[in-house]
Coordinates of C-alpha atoms in Angstrom, one line a residue:
Chain A
M1 CA 6.8 -21.0 13.3
A2 CA 8.5 -21.3 9.9
K3 CA 7.4 -17.7 8.7
S4 CA 5.6 -16.4 10.9
D5 CA 7.4 -12.7 11.0
I6 CA 6.7 -12.5 7.6
D7 CA 3.1 -13.5 7.6
I8 CA 2.5 -11.1 10.7
L9 CA 3.6 -8.5 9.1
I10 CA 2.1 -9.1 5.8
R11 CA -1.2 -9.5 7.9
Q12 CA -0.2 -5.9 9.6
I13 CA 0.1 -4.1 6.1
A14 CA -3.0 -5.6 4.4
K15 CA -5.2 -3.7 6.7
L16 CA -4.0 -0.8 5.8
P17 CA -6.0 1.7 3.4
A18 CA -6.2 0.7 0.0
L19 CA -4.0 -2.4 0.3
G20 CA -5.0 -6.3 0.8
T21 CA -3.4 -9.7 1.0
R22 CA -1.7 -9.5 -2.3
S23 CA -0.2 -6.4 -2.5
A24 CA 0.8 -6.8 1.3
R25 CA 2.8 -9.8 0.2
R26 CA 4.5 -8.3 -2.7
I27 CA 5.4 -5.3 -0.6
V28 CA 6.7 -7.3 2.3
L29 CA 9.0 -9.4 -0.8
H30 CA 10.3 -5.5 -1.4
L31 CA 11.2 -5.0 2.1
L32 CA 13.1 -7.8 2.5
K33 CA 14.8 -7.6 -0.8
N34 CA 15.9 -4.2 -0.1
R35 CA 16.8 -4.0 3.2
D36 CA 18.8 -0.6 3.2
T37 CA 17.4 1.2 1.1
S38 CA 13.5 0.7 1.3
L39 CA 13.0 -1.5 5.3
N40 CA 15.2 0.2 7.4
P41 CA 14.3 3.6 6.0
L42 CA 10.8 3.1 7.0
I43 CA 11.0 1.9 10.5
E44 CA 13.1 4.9 10.9
A45 CA 10.4 7.0 9.6
M46 CA 7.7 5.1 11.2
Q47 CA 9.4 5.4 15.1
N48 CA 9.9 9.4 14.1
L49 CA 6.2 9.7 13.2
K50 CA 5.3 7.4 16.2
Q51 CA 7.4 10.0 18.8
N52 CA 7.5 13.0 16.9
I53 CA 3.9 13.7 15.9
K54 CA 1.3 15.2 18.3
T55 CA -2.6 15.9 17.6
C56 CA -3.0 19.9 17.8
P57 CA -5.2 20.5 20.9
I58 CA -7.1 23.8 18.9
C59 CA -7.9 22.5 15.6
G60 CA -6.8 19.0 15.1
N61 CA -3.6 19.1 12.9
F62 CA -1.0 16.5 13.3
D63 CA 2.2 18.4 14.1
T64 CA 6.1 17.9 15.5
S65 CA 5.2 20.9 18.0
E66 CA 2.3 21.0 20.6
V67 CA 0.2 23.3 18.9
C68 CA 0.4 23.1 14.9
H69 CA 2.4 25.4 12.8
I70 CA -1.0 26.6 11.5
C71 CA -2.9 27.6 14.7
S72 CA 0.5 28.9 16.1
D73 CA 0.9 31.4 12.5
E74 CA 0.3 34.8 13.5
K75 CA 0.6 35.5 10.3
R76 CA -2.5 33.6 8.9
E77 CA -6.0 35.2 9.4
S78 CA -7.9 34.3 12.6
K79 CA -11.1 35.3 12.1
T80 CA -11.7 32.3 9.0
L81 CA -12.2 29.0 10.0
C82 CA -12.4 26.6 7.4
I83 CA -13.6 22.9 8.7
V84 CA -12.7 20.0 7.2
Q85 CA -13.2 16.3 7.1
D86 CA -9.7 14.6 7.8
V87 CA -6.2 16.2 7.7
T88 CA -5.7 14.7 4.3
D89 CA -8.1 16.9 3.4
L90 CA -6.6 20.0 5.2
W91 CA -3.2 19.1 3.3
A92 CA -4.9 19.0 0.5
M93 CA -6.4 23.0 1.1
E94 CA -2.8 23.8 2.2
R95 CA -1.1 22.6 -1.9
A96 CA -3.7 24.4 -2.8
S97 CA -2.3 27.4 -1.2
F98 CA -5.3 29.6 -1.8
Y99 CA -6.6 29.9 1.9
K100 CA -4.8 31.5 4.4
G101 CA -7.0 31.1 7.1
K102 CA -7.3 28.5 10.0
Y103 CA -8.8 24.9 10.3
H104 CA -10.5 22.8 12.3
V105 CA -10.1 19.0 11.8
L106 CA -13.2 17.3 12.1
G107 CA -11.8 13.6 12.2
G108 CA -14.2 11.8 10.5
V109 CA -18.0 12.6 8.9
L110 CA -21.0 11.3 10.4
S111 CA -21.9 7.4 9.2
A112 CA -25.0 5.7 10.0
I113 CA -23.4 3.1 8.3
E114 CA -20.4 2.7 9.7
G115 CA -21.7 4.1 13.4
V116 CA -20.2 7.6 13.2
L117 CA -21.9 9.6 16.1
P118 CA -21.5 13.8 16.6
E119 CA -19.3 12.3 20.0
D120 CA -17.1 10.7 17.6
L121 CA -16.1 13.9 16.2
N122 CA -14.2 17.0 17.1
I123 CA -17.9 19.0 17.1
D124 CA -17.6 20.0 21.2
S125 CA -14.1 21.6 20.8
L126 CA -15.6 23.3 17.2
E127 CA -18.5 24.8 19.3
K128 CA -16.0 26.2 21.9
R129 CA -13.9 27.8 19.9
L130 CA -16.8 29.6 18.1
Q131 CA -18.3 30.8 21.5
N132 CA -15.5 33.1 22.3
G133 CA -15.9 35.4 19.1
E134 CA -12.9 35.7 17.4
I135 CA -14.2 33.8 14.2
S136 CA -16.6 35.7 11.9
E137 CA -16.5 33.3 9.5
V138 CA -16.9 29.4 9.0
I139 CA -15.9 27.6 5.6
L140 CA -17.6 24.1 5.7
A141 CA -15.4 22.4 3.1
L142 CA -16.9 18.7 3.8
P143 CA -16.9 16.6 1.2
P144 CA -20.2 17.1 -1.6
T145 CA -21.4 13.1 -0.6
V146 CA -24.5 12.1 1.8
D147 CA -22.1 11.8 4.8
G148 CA -20.5 15.1 4.2
Q149 CA -23.3 16.7 3.8
I150 CA -25.3 15.6 6.2
T151 CA -22.6 16.6 8.9
A152 CA -22.5 19.9 7.4
Q153 CA -26.4 20.4 8.1
Y154 CA -25.7 18.8 11.6
I155 CA -22.8 21.6 12.3
L156 CA -25.4 24.0 11.0
S157 CA -28.0 23.2 13.1
K158 CA -25.7 23.6 16.5
I159 CA -23.6 27.0 14.9
K160 CA -26.1 28.6 12.9
P161 CA -27.7 30.6 16.8
L162 CA -24.2 31.8 17.2
G163 CA -24.5 34.7 13.9
I164 CA -21.8 33.5 12.6
K165 CA -21.4 33.6 8.6
I166 CA -21.2 30.2 6.9
S167 CA -20.5 29.1 3.6
T168 CA -19.5 25.6 1.9
L169 CA -17.3 25.1 -0.9
A170 CA -18.9 25.5 -4.4
L171 CA -19.9 22.6 -6.4
G172 CA -19.9 22.2 -10.5
L173 CA -17.6 21.3 -12.7
P174 CA -13.9 20.6 -11.7
V175 CA -11.3 22.7 -13.8
G176 CA -9.9 20.4 -17.2
A177 CA -13.4 18.6 -16.8
E178 CA -14.4 17.1 -20.0
L179 CA -18.5 17.8 -19.6
D180 CA -18.9 14.2 -21.2
Y181 CA -17.3 12.5 -18.4
M182 CA -19.5 14.1 -15.6
D183 CA -22.1 12.1 -13.7
D184 CA -25.8 14.0 -13.6
G185 CA -25.3 15.4 -9.9
T186 CA -22.3 17.3 -11.1
I187 CA -23.8 19.3 -14.3
E188 CA -27.3 19.6 -12.3
M189 CA -25.3 21.6 -9.5
A190 CA -23.1 23.4 -12.5
L191 CA -26.1 24.4 -14.3
E192 CA -27.8 25.5 -11.2
A193 CA -24.7 27.9 -9.9
R194 CA -23.9 28.9 -13.1
K195 CA -22.7 32.5 -13.5
E196 CA -23.9 35.4 -15.5
I197 CA -20.6 36.6 -17.5
Chain B
M1 CA 10.2 21.8 9.5
A2 CA 6.4 21.7 10.3
K3 CA 5.6 18.8 9.0
S4 CA 8.5 16.8 7.8
D5 CA 8.6 13.5 9.5
I6 CA 5.2 13.4 8.3
D7 CA 6.2 14.1 4.5
I8 CA 9.5 11.5 5.1
L9 CA 7.2 8.7 6.2
I10 CA 4.7 9.3 3.0
R11 CA 8.0 9.5 0.2
Q12 CA 9.1 6.4 2.0
I13 CA 5.9 4.5 1.7
A14 CA 4.7 5.9 -1.7
K15 CA 8.0 4.4 -3.0
L16 CA 6.8 0.8 -1.7
P17 CA 5.5 -1.4 -4.8
A18 CA 1.9 -0.9 -5.6
L19 CA 1.5 2.6 -3.8
G20 CA 1.8 6.2 -4.8
T21 CA 1.9 9.7 -3.2
R22 CA -2.1 9.6 -2.7
S23 CA -2.2 6.2 -1.2
A24 CA 0.9 6.9 0.6
R25 CA -1.3 10.1 2.6
R26 CA -4.3 7.9 3.4
I27 CA -2.4 4.9 5.2
V28 CA -0.3 7.7 7.2
L29 CA -3.0 9.4 8.2
H30 CA -4.3 5.8 9.6
L31 CA -1.3 5.0 11.2
L32 CA -1.6 8.5 13.0
K33 CA -5.4 7.9 13.9
N34 CA -4.3 4.2 14.9
R35 CA -1.5 4.1 17.2
D36 CA -2.1 1.4 19.4
T37 CA -4.0 -0.8 16.6
S38 CA -1.7 0.1 13.4
L39 CA 1.1 1.8 13.9
N40 CA 2.8 0.0 17.0
P41 CA 2.3 -3.1 15.3
L42 CA 3.4 -2.8 12.6
I43 CA 6.6 -1.2 13.5
E44 CA 7.2 -4.1 15.9
A45 CA 6.5 -6.4 12.6
M46 CA 9.0 -4.3 10.5
Q47 CA 11.6 -4.5 13.3
N48 CA 11.2 -8.3 13.9
L49 CA 11.2 -9.2 10.2
K50 CA 14.6 -6.9 9.9
Q51 CA 16.1 -9.3 12.9
N52 CA 14.9 -12.5 12.0
I53 CA 14.5 -13.2 8.4
K54 CA 17.3 -14.5 7.0
T55 CA 17.6 -15.5 3.1
C56 CA 18.4 -19.2 2.9
P57 CA 21.8 -20.2 1.6
I58 CA 20.8 -23.0 -0.4
C59 CA 17.8 -22.2 -2.3
G60 CA 17.6 -18.5 -1.6
N61 CA 14.2 -18.3 0.5
F62 CA 13.1 -16.3 3.2
D63 CA 12.7 -17.8 6.9
T64 CA 13.7 -17.5 10.6
S65 CA 16.4 -20.1 10.6
E66 CA 19.9 -20.1 8.2
V67 CA 18.6 -23.2 6.3
C68 CA 14.9 -22.1 5.4
H69 CA 12.5 -25.3 6.6
I70 CA 11.9 -26.3 3.2
C71 CA 15.6 -27.2 2.6
S72 CA 15.9 -28.4 5.8
D73 CA 12.6 -30.3 5.6
E74 CA 13.7 -34.5 5.2
K75 CA 10.0 -35.7 4.3
R76 CA 10.3 -33.3 1.3
E77 CA 11.2 -35.3 -2.0
S78 CA 14.8 -33.9 -3.1
K79 CA 15.4 -35.4 -6.4
T80 CA 13.1 -32.8 -7.8
L81 CA 13.5 -29.0 -8.0
C82 CA 11.1 -26.3 -8.8
I83 CA 13.1 -22.7 -10.0
V84 CA 10.7 -19.8 -9.6
Q85 CA 11.3 -16.2 -10.3
D86 CA 10.7 -14.8 -6.5
V87 CA 10.1 -16.2 -2.9
T88 CA 5.9 -14.9 -3.2
D89 CA 5.9 -17.4 -6.4
L90 CA 7.5 -20.0 -3.8
W91 CA 4.5 -19.0 -1.3
A92 CA 2.4 -19.3 -3.8
M93 CA 3.5 -22.6 -4.5
E94 CA 3.2 -23.4 -1.2
R95 CA -0.4 -22.4 -1.2
A96 CA -1.2 -24.4 -3.4
S97 CA 0.1 -27.4 -1.4
F98 CA 0.7 -29.8 -4.2
Y99 CA 4.2 -29.9 -4.6
K100 CA 6.2 -31.8 -2.6
G101 CA 9.8 -31.2 -3.7
K102 CA 12.8 -28.4 -3.5
Y103 CA 12.8 -24.7 -4.8
H104 CA 15.3 -22.7 -6.4
V105 CA 14.5 -19.0 -6.6
L106 CA 16.0 -17.1 -8.9
G107 CA 15.3 -13.3 -7.2
G108 CA 14.0 -12.0 -10.5
V109 CA 14.2 -13.3 -14.3
L110 CA 16.4 -11.5 -17.2
S111 CA 15.5 -8.3 -18.4
A112 CA 16.7 -6.1 -21.0
I113 CA 14.6 -3.2 -20.3
E114 CA 15.1 -3.0 -16.6
G115 CA 18.7 -3.9 -17.2
V116 CA 18.6 -7.4 -15.3
L117 CA 21.7 -10.1 -16.6
P118 CA 22.4 -13.5 -15.6
E119 CA 24.9 -12.7 -13.0
D120 CA 21.8 -10.5 -11.0
L121 CA 20.2 -14.0 -10.8
N122 CA 20.9 -16.8 -8.4
I123 CA 21.9 -19.2 -11.6
D124 CA 25.6 -19.7 -10.3
S125 CA 24.5 -21.5 -7.5
L126 CA 21.9 -23.4 -9.3
E127 CA 24.3 -25.2 -11.6
K128 CA 26.6 -26.0 -8.9
R129 CA 23.6 -27.4 -6.6
L130 CA 22.9 -29.7 -10.0
Q131 CA 26.4 -30.7 -10.3
N132 CA 26.4 -32.9 -7.5
G133 CA 23.7 -34.8 -9.0
E134 CA 21.3 -35.6 -6.5
I135 CA 18.7 -33.8 -8.7
S136 CA 17.3 -35.8 -10.9
E137 CA 14.4 -33.5 -12.3
V138 CA 13.9 -29.3 -12.7
I139 CA 10.8 -27.7 -12.9
L140 CA 11.2 -24.6 -14.7
A141 CA 7.7 -22.6 -12.8
L142 CA 9.0 -19.3 -14.4
P143 CA 5.9 -16.8 -15.6
P144 CA 4.6 -16.7 -19.3
T145 CA 5.9 -13.8 -20.0
V146 CA 9.0 -12.9 -22.7
D147 CA 11.2 -12.0 -19.6
G148 CA 10.2 -15.4 -18.3
Q149 CA 10.3 -17.4 -21.2
I150 CA 13.7 -16.2 -22.4
T151 CA 14.8 -16.8 -18.2
A152 CA 13.8 -20.0 -19.0
Q153 CA 15.3 -20.6 -22.7
Y154 CA 18.6 -19.3 -20.9
I155 CA 19.0 -21.5 -17.7
L156 CA 17.6 -24.4 -20.1
S157 CA 20.6 -23.7 -22.3
K158 CA 23.3 -23.4 -19.2
I159 CA 21.3 -26.9 -17.7
K160 CA 21.0 -29.1 -20.6
P161 CA 24.6 -30.7 -20.7
L162 CA 23.8 -32.0 -17.1
G163 CA 21.5 -34.5 -18.6
I164 CA 18.7 -33.8 -16.0
K165 CA 14.9 -34.5 -16.9
I166 CA 13.3 -31.2 -17.6
S167 CA 9.9 -29.6 -17.6
T168 CA 7.8 -26.4 -17.5
L169 CA 4.5 -25.6 -15.8
A170 CA 1.8 -26.3 -18.6
L171 CA 0.2 -23.6 -20.5
G172 CA -3.6 -23.6 -21.0
L173 CA -7.3 -22.1 -19.6
P174 CA -6.8 -21.1 -16.1
V175 CA -9.3 -23.4 -13.7
G176 CA -12.8 -21.4 -13.9
A177 CA -12.0 -19.3 -16.9
E178 CA -14.7 -17.8 -19.1
L179 CA -13.1 -18.6 -23.0
D180 CA -14.7 -15.4 -23.9
Y181 CA -12.3 -13.6 -21.4
M182 CA -9.0 -14.9 -22.4
D183 CA -6.7 -13.4 -24.4
D184 CA -5.7 -15.1 -28.2
G185 CA -2.4 -16.4 -26.9
T186 CA -4.1 -18.6 -24.1
I187 CA -6.5 -20.0 -26.3
E188 CA -3.7 -21.0 -28.6
M189 CA -1.7 -22.4 -25.7
A190 CA -4.6 -24.4 -24.6
L191 CA -5.4 -25.5 -28.7
E192 CA -2.1 -26.3 -29.2
A193 CA -1.8 -28.5 -25.9
R194 CA -5.1 -29.9 -25.9
K195 CA -5.5 -33.7 -24.5
E196 CA -7.1 -36.6 -26.0
I197 CA -9.7 -37.9 -23.2

């Protein structure tokens, strides 16, 4: 019917994270008004994504090469493995450019509410990866949320028997924080983990 | 380079209205994780939009047909013309499904800050449309903002000499509003335009 192509696209865009029908309408209007500068480059970029991006069979990262550039980088320390919830968290770690080891992307965290079970996450492949003995330290960089911590506990119970050193990211005040704006849990954690200077 | 296809798409998405880099990253991750249910339908919907949607040469609406379904609908009253800022406003009017006349889409409002001049808007085509004498009432449905009202004044000065009846949308309290949450300007307008009952 009349404007169905527009409606279909609005519905598709409204389903994306962080967006709803109202913002989807604004985006579609923007695309219609800026075909050359916005719609066409966007279609092209999505097609490139579709054609070129593969999931790394080792760590679960997304990249243009079959094995991702981090797994295949021989300059990176291959004894340390950082476990992250998702590729966005891997990107965040890489932006901080402090960590020089390898990654393992779980693809989510366990969640009773959303029905995410251990078999939905890349935990089997993690266990296999740890069994060959090449990795000597595992850093659990999972979010400090209930689901994140339950997932960390679950992974801990699975890999503890392997005798590998396991650590988690420190909890405390974020850099630049105002105490006044911090929640009680963060203040408690920062106090508990206080460091003598 | 490594993840440049991903970066290009993130940059493209971050340029869309209501989005920034952080939400663009989340969207791209969602697309990568849901290729069949999200990425592919989205590419298809955008290509359909690109190929099928035209700008109506009469009113400026977007539609699949050359002349839009509103302009070509003979059941709609062709003596009344509603002037709207953009196609999203036309859609909003149509969702309210109260108005049965035709539309004229300006494609924006005059703006000193954003450098939008009369020649950037569909004002010439509006004047031509009104000159043939078929339209007997013009409704200025422009937003009650400074730019919207300046645009309304400008259009008024252009079309007043034609002797056509001109009205604007009523200002007042929105339906369901709490007085306590209304801004002073709205309360003033609602008082000024009070109706005897």
